[in-house]
Short mmCIF file of C-alpha atoms in Angstrom, two decimals:
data_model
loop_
_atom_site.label_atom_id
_atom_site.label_comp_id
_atom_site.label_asym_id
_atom_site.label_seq_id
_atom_site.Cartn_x
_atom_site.Cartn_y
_atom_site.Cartn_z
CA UNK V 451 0.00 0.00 0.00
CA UNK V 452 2.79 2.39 0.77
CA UNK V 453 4.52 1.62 -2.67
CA UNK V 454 1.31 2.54 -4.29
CA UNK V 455 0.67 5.32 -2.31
CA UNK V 456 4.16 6.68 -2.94
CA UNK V 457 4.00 5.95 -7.04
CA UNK V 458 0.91 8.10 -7.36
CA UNK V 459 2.36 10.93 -5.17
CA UNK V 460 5.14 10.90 -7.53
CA UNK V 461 3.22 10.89 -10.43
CA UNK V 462 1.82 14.01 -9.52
CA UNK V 463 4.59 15.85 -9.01
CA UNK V 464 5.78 14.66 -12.12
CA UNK V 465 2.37 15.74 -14.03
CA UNK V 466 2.15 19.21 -12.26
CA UNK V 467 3.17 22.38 -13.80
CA UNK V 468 6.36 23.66 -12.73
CA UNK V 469 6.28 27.06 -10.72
CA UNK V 470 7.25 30.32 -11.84
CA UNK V 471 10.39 31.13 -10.40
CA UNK V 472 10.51 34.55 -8.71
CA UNK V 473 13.45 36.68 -10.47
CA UNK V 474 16.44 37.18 -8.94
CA UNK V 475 16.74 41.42 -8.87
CA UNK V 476 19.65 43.29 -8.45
CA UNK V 477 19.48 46.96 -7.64
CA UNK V 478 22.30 49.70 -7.52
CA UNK V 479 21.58 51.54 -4.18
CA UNK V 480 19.37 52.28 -1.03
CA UNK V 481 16.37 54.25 -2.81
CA UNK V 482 16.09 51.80 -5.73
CA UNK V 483 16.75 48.55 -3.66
CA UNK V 484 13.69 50.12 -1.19
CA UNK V 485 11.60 50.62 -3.91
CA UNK V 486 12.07 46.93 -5.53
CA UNK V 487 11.96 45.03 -1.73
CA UNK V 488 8.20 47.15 -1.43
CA UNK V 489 6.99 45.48 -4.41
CA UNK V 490 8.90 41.92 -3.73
CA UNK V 491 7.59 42.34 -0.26
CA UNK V 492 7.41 38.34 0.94
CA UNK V 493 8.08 36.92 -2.52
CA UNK V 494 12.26 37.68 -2.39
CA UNK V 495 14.91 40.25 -1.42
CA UNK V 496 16.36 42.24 -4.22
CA UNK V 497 20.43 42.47 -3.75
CA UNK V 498 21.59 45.93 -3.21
CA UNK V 499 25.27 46.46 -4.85
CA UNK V 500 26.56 49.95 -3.32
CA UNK V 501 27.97 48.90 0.11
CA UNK V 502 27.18 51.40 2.81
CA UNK V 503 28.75 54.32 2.76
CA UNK V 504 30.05 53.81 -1.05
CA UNK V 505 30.25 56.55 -3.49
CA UNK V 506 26.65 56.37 -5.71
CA UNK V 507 28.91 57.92 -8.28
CA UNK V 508 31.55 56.15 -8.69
CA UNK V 509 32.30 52.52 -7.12
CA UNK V 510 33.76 49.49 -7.83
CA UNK V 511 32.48 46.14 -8.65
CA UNK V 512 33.73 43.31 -6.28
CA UNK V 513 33.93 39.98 -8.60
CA UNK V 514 31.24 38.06 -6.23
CA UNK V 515 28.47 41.57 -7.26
CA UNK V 516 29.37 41.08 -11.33
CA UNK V 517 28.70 37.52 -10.56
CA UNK V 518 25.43 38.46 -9.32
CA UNK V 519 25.01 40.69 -12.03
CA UNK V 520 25.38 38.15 -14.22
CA UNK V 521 22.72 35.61 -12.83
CA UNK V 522 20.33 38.19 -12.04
CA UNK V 523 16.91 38.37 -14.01
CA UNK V 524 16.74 41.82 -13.80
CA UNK V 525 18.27 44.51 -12.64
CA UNK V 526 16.74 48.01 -11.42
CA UNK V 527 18.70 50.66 -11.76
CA UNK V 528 18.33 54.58 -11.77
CA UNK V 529 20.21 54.65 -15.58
CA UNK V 530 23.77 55.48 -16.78
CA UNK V 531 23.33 59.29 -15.59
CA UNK V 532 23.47 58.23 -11.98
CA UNK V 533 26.12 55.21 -12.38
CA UNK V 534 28.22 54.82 -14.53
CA UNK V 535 30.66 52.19 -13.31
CA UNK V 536 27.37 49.65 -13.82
CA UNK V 537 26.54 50.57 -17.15
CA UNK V 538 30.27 49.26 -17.81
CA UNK V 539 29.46 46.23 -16.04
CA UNK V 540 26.33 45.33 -17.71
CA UNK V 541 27.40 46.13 -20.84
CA UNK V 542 30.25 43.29 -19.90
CA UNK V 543 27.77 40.82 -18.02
CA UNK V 544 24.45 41.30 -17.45
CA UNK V 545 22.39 38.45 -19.18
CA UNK V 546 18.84 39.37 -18.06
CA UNK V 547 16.73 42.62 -18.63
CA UNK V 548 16.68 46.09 -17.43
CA UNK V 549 14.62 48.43 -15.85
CA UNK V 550 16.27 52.42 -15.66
CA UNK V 551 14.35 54.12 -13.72
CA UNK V 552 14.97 57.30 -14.96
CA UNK V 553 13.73 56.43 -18.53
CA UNK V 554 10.16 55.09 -17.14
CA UNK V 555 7.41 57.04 -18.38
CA UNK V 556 5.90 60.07 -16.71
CA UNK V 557 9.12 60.16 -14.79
CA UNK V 558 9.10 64.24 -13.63
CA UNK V 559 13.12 65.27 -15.02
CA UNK V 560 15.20 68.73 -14.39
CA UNK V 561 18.11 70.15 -15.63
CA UNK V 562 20.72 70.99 -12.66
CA UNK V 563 20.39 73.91 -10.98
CA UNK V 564 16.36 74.21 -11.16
CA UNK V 565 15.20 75.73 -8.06
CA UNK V 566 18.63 77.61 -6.81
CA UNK V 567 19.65 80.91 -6.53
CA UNK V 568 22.68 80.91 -8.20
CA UNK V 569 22.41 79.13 -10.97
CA UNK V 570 20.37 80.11 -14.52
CA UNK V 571 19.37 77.77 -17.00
CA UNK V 572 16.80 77.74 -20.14
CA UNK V 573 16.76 74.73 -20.50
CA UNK V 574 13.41 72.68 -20.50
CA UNK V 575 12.22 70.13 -18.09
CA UNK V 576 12.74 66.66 -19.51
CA UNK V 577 10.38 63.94 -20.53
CA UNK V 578 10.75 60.15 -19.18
CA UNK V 579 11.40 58.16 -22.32
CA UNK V 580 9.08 55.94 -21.64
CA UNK V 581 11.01 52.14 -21.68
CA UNK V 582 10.04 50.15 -18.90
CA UNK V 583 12.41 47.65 -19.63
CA UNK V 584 15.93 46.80 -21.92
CA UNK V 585 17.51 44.07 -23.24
CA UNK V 586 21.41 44.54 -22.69
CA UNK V 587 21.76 42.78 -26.02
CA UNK V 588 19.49 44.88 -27.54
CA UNK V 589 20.87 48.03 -27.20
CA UNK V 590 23.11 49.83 -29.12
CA UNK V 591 24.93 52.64 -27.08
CA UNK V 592 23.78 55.11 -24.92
CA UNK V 593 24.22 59.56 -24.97
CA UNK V 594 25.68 60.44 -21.56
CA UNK V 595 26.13 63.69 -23.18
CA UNK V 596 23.71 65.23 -20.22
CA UNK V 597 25.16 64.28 -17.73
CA UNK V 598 29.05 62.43 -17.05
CA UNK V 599 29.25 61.55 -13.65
CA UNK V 600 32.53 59.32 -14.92
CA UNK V 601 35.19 61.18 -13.51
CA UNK V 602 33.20 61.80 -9.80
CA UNK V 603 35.47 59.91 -7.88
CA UNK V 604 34.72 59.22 -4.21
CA UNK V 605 37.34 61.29 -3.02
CA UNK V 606 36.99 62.52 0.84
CA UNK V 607 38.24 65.96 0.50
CA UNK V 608 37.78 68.01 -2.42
CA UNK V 609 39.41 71.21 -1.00
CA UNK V 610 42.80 70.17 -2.40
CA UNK V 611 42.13 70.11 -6.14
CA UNK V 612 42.01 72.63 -9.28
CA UNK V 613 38.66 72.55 -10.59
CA UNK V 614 38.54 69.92 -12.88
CA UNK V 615 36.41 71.43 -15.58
CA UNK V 616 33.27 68.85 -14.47
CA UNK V 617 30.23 69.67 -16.57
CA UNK V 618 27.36 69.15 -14.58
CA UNK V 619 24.84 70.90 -17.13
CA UNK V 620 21.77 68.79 -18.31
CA UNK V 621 19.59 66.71 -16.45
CA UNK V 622 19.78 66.32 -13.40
CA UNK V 623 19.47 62.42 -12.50
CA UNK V 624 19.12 62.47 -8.58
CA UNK V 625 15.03 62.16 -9.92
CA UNK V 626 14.07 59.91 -6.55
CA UNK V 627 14.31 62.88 -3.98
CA UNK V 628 10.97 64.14 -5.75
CA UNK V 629 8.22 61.21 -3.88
CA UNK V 630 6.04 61.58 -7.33
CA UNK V 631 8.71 59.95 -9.26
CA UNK V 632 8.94 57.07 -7.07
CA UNK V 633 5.38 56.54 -7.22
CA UNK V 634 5.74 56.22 -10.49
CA UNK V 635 8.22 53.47 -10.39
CA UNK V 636 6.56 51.49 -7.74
CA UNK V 637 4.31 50.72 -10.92
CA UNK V 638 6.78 50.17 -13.27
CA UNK V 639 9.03 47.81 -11.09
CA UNK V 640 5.67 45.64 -10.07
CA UNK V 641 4.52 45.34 -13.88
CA UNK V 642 8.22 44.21 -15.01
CA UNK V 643 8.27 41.84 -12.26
CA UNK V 644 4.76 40.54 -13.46
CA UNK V 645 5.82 39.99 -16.72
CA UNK V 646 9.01 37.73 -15.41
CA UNK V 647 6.11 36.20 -12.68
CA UNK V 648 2.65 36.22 -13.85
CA UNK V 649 2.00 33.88 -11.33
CA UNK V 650 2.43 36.69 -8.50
CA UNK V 651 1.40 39.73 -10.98
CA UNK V 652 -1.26 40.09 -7.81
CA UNK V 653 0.84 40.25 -5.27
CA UNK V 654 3.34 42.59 -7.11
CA UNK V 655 0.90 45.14 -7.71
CA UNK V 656 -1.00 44.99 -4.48
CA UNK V 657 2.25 45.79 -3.14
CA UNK V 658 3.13 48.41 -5.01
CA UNK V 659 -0.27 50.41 -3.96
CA UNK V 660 0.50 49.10 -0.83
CA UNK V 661 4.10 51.34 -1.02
CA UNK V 662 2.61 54.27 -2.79
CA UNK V 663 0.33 54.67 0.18
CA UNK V 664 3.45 54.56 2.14
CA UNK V 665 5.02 56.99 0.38
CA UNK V 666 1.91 59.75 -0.01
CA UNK V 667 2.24 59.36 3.87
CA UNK V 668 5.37 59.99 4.27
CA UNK V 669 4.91 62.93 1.64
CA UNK V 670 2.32 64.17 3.48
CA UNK V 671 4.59 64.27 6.87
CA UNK V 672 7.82 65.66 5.29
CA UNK V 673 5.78 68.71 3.48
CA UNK V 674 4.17 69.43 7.20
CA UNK V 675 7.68 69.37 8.86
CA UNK V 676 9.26 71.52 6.13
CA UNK V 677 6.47 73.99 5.98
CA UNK V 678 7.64 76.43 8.61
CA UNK V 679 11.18 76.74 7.17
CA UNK V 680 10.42 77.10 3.80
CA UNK V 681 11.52 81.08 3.15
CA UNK V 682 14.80 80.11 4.79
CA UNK V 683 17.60 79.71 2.85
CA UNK V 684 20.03 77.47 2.69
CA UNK V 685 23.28 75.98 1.14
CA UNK V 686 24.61 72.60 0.50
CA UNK V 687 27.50 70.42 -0.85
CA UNK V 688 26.41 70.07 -3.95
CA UNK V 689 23.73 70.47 -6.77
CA UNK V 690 22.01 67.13 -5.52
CA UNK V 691 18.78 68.34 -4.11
CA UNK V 692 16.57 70.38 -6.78
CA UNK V 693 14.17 67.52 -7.14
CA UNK V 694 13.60 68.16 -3.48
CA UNK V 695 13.70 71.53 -3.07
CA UNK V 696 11.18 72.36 -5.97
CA UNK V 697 8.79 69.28 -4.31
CA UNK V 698 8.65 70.96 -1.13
CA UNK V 699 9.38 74.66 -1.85
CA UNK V 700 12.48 75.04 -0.05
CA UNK V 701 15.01 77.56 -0.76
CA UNK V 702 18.54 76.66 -1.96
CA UNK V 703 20.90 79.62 -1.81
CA UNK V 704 23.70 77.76 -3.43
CA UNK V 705 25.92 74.91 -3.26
CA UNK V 706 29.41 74.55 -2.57
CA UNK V 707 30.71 72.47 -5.43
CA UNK V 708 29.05 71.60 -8.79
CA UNK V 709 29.51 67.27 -8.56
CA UNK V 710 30.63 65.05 -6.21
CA UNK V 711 34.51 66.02 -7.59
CA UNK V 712 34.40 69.36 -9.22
CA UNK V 713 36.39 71.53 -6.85
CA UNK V 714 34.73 74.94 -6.33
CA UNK V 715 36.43 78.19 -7.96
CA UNK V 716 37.81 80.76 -5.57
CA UNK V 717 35.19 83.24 -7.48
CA UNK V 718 32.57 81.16 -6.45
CA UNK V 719 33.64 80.88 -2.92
CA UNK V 720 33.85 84.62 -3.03
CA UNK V 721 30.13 84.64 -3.57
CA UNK V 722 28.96 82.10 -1.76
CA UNK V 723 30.75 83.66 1.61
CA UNK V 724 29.12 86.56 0.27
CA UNK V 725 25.33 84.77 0.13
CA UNK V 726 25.58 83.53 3.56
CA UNK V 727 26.64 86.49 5.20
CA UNK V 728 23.72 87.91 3.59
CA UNK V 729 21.26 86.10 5.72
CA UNK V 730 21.80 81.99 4.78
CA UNK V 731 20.16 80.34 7.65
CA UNK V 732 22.10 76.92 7.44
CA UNK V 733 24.78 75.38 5.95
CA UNK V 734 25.13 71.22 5.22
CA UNK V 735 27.50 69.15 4.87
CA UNK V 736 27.09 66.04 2.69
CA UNK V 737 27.63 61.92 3.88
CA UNK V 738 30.97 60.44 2.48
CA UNK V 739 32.47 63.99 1.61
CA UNK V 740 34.84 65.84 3.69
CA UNK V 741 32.64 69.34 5.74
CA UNK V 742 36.12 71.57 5.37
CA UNK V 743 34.63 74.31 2.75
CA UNK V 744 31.08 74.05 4.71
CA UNK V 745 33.20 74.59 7.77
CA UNK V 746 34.89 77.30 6.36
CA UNK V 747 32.79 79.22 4.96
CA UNK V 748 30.43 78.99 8.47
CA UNK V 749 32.57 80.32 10.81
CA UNK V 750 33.95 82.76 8.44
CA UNK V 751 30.10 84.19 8.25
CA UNK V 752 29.21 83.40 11.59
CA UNK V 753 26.27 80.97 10.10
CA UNK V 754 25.17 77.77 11.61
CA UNK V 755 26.25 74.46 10.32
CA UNK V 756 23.71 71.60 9.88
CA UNK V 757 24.58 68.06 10.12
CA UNK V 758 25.57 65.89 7.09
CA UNK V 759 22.43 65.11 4.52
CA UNK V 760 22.24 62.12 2.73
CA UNK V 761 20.40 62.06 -0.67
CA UNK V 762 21.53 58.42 -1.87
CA UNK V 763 21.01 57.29 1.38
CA UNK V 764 25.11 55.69 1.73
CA UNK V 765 24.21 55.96 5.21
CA UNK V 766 21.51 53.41 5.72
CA UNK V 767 21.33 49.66 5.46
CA UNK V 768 19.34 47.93 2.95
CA UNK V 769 15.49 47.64 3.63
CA UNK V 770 12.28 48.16 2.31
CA UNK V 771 11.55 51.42 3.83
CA UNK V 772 14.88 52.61 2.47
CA UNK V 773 13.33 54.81 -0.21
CA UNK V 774 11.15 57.15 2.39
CA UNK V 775 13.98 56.60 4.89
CA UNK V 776 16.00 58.35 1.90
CA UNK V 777 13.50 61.08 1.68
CA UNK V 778 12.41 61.67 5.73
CA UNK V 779 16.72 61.37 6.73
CA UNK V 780 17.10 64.70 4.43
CA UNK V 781 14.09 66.92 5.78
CA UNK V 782 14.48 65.85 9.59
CA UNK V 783 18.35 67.14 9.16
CA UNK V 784 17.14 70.29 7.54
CA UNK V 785 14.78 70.97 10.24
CA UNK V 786 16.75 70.30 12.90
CA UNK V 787 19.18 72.81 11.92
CA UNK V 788 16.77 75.55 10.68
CA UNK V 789 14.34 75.48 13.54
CA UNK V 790 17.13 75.79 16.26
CA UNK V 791 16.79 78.53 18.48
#
C-alpha cells in the first residue's frame, strides 16, 4: 500500500506544472533597492550592490556583485546618468533585462540647478522616455552627453584640487528625492516583475499600492515638517537636491561644489561667503564627503552648520523602507538645523 501510495504521489509531481520562479533582482543603491523590496515584499529580497557608505557615483564592482550581475533576471537601476561604473558592467555581463528608472514614463526630469539661486538655465524640463524595460543585447549605445558623472570619484576631500572642468549641465538624474517619481516606479518595477512572474502579478501590484500609500504618507509628513522653514535659505555640498527643493518649496541659496569632484572656484567661494553672510540660515554638509569648505565658509560668516544630509542614502542599510527613509533622513536634518533657536 505504501509503494502505491508513494507511485501516485510521484506521479503528480511529475504531471504538475512547474512554478514560476521569482526573479532574482539586483538593484544599484538604497532608494532603488527600497523601492524593488516594497513590491517583492514576501516573494524575495532584491540584492543591493553599493555597500554602505560607497560613493553612488563612482564605485567598484567586487567579482562576487558582477557575478550576481550576471545571474540576475533583472536589474533596477536609476540609468547610466546616476552610475556609470554599472553601465560598464552590464554592458560586460548582465544576461537578463533592465529596468532604468529614470527612462520610465511620466518620470518628472530637471536640468541641474532648477530651483537655486545661483544658478540660470533655459533649458526645459525633460520627458521620461518611456522604456520600462531593456535588453542589454538589444541596445546599441547610450548619450551620456547630459550628464558624465565618470570622472566623480569618491574622493573625501575636495578642498585640495584645481577645478577639474566637471560639466554638470543637463539633467539632473538624482530624480528619486521628488516622492512623485517614485510613485511612479513602484508601478513600473511591479509590472516588469509581473511579466518575469505572472503567477504573482497580484501580489506585485497589491504591493506596489501598498508602497505608494506609504510613500503619499510619508509625503504628506515631510511637506508638514518643512512647511515652517520654507523662506529660509540654505546651502549645500552640492547640486544634488533640486528635485527636493522644488517638491517641497524650499530655498537653496547655493551649493558649494558643482559634482561630487568638481572643486569649487575661488570666485565662487567669493560669492557664496558673500550669500551667507547675507542672511543663509544653514549650511550642510554632505555623507561620504569631507565638511572643510562648509566649515569654512560657516565660521567665516558666523552661520550655523547643519549636520551631514544624505540624498543616496550611503548611510543606511538595505530595507524596504529605504526609499522614504531616503526622503524623511534629508528633511528631519534640515529641520533640525533651521528650527534651532
Amino acid at each position: 500500500m505504501r509503494y502505491i501510495i508513494s507511485a501516485a504521489l510521484a506521479s503528480t509531481a511529475l504531471c504538475a506544472p512547474a512554478l514560476a520562479e521569482v526573479p532574482r533582482v539586483v538593484t544599484d543603491m538604497t532608494p532603488t533597492y527600497g523601492l524593488v523590496a516594497t513590491v517583492m515584499g514576501d516573494l524575495g529580497q532584491p540584492e543591493r550592490l553599493l555597500d554602505q557608505g560607497a560613493n553612488a557615483h563612482d564605485f567598484q564592482l567586487r567579482p562576487s556583485q558582477a557575478a550576481a550581475l550576471s545571474d540576475a533576471g533583472l536589474v533596477v537601476w536609476m540609468g547610466p546618468q546616476m552610475s556609470p561604473w554599472l553601465d560598464r558592467a552590464l554592458d560586460g555581463v548582465a544576461n537578463g533585462q533592465q529596468l532604468r528608472l529614470l527612462e520610465v514614463a511620466g518620470t518628472h526630469l530637471q536640468p541641474f540647478g532648477e530651483g537655486h539661486e545661483d544658478h540660470d538655465h533655459d533649458h526645459d524640463h525633460g520627458a521620461g522616455a518611456g522604456h520600462e524595460s531593456h535588453d542589454p543585447a538589444a541596445e546599441t549605445g547610450h548619450d551620456d552627453a547630459d550628464h558624465d558623472h565618470a570622472g566623480e570619484a569618491g574622493h573625501d576631500d575636495h578642498d585640495d584640487h584645481d577645478a577639474h572642468g566637471h560639466d554638470h549641465s543637463g539633467t539632473d538624474p538624482h530624480a528619486w528625492l521628488d516622492p512623485a517619481n517614485g510613485a511612479i516606479w513602484l508601478e513600473a518595477i511591479a509590472a516588469q516583475l509581473a511579466a518575469l512572474d505572472p503567477e504573482n502579478a497580484a501580489t506585485y501590484a497589491a504591493n506596489a499600492a501598498q508602497g505608494k500609500e506609504a510613500i503619499a504618507a510619508a509625503d504628506a509628513r515631510i511637506a508638514a515638517q518643512l512647511a515652517p522653514v520654507q523662506d529660509k535659505p540654505i546651502v549645500v555640498f552640492h547640486d544634488a537636491y533640486g528635485y527636493f527643493a522644488g517638491h517641497y518649496g524650499l530655498t537653496i541659496a547655493g551649493s558649494v561644489s558643482a559634482g561630487d569632484a568638481a572643486a569649487p572656484g575661488a570666485a565662487h567661494l567669493a560669492e557664496l561667503r558673500a550669500r551667507v553672510g547675507a542672511g543663509v540660515a544653514c549650511l550642510f554638509p554632505e555623507a561620504g564627503h569631507a565638511p572643510k569648505t562648509i566649515e569654512q565658509i560657516a565660521e567665516a560668516a558666523g552661520a550655523r552648520q547643519g549636520g551631514a544630509l544624505d540624498p543616496a542614502g550611503v548611510t543606511l542599510p538595505a530595507s524596504a523602507d529605504g526609499y522614504t527613509a531616503v526622503l524623511e533622513g534629508l528633511a528631519s536634518t534640515l529641520t533640525d538645523c533651521l528650527t534651532a533657536p
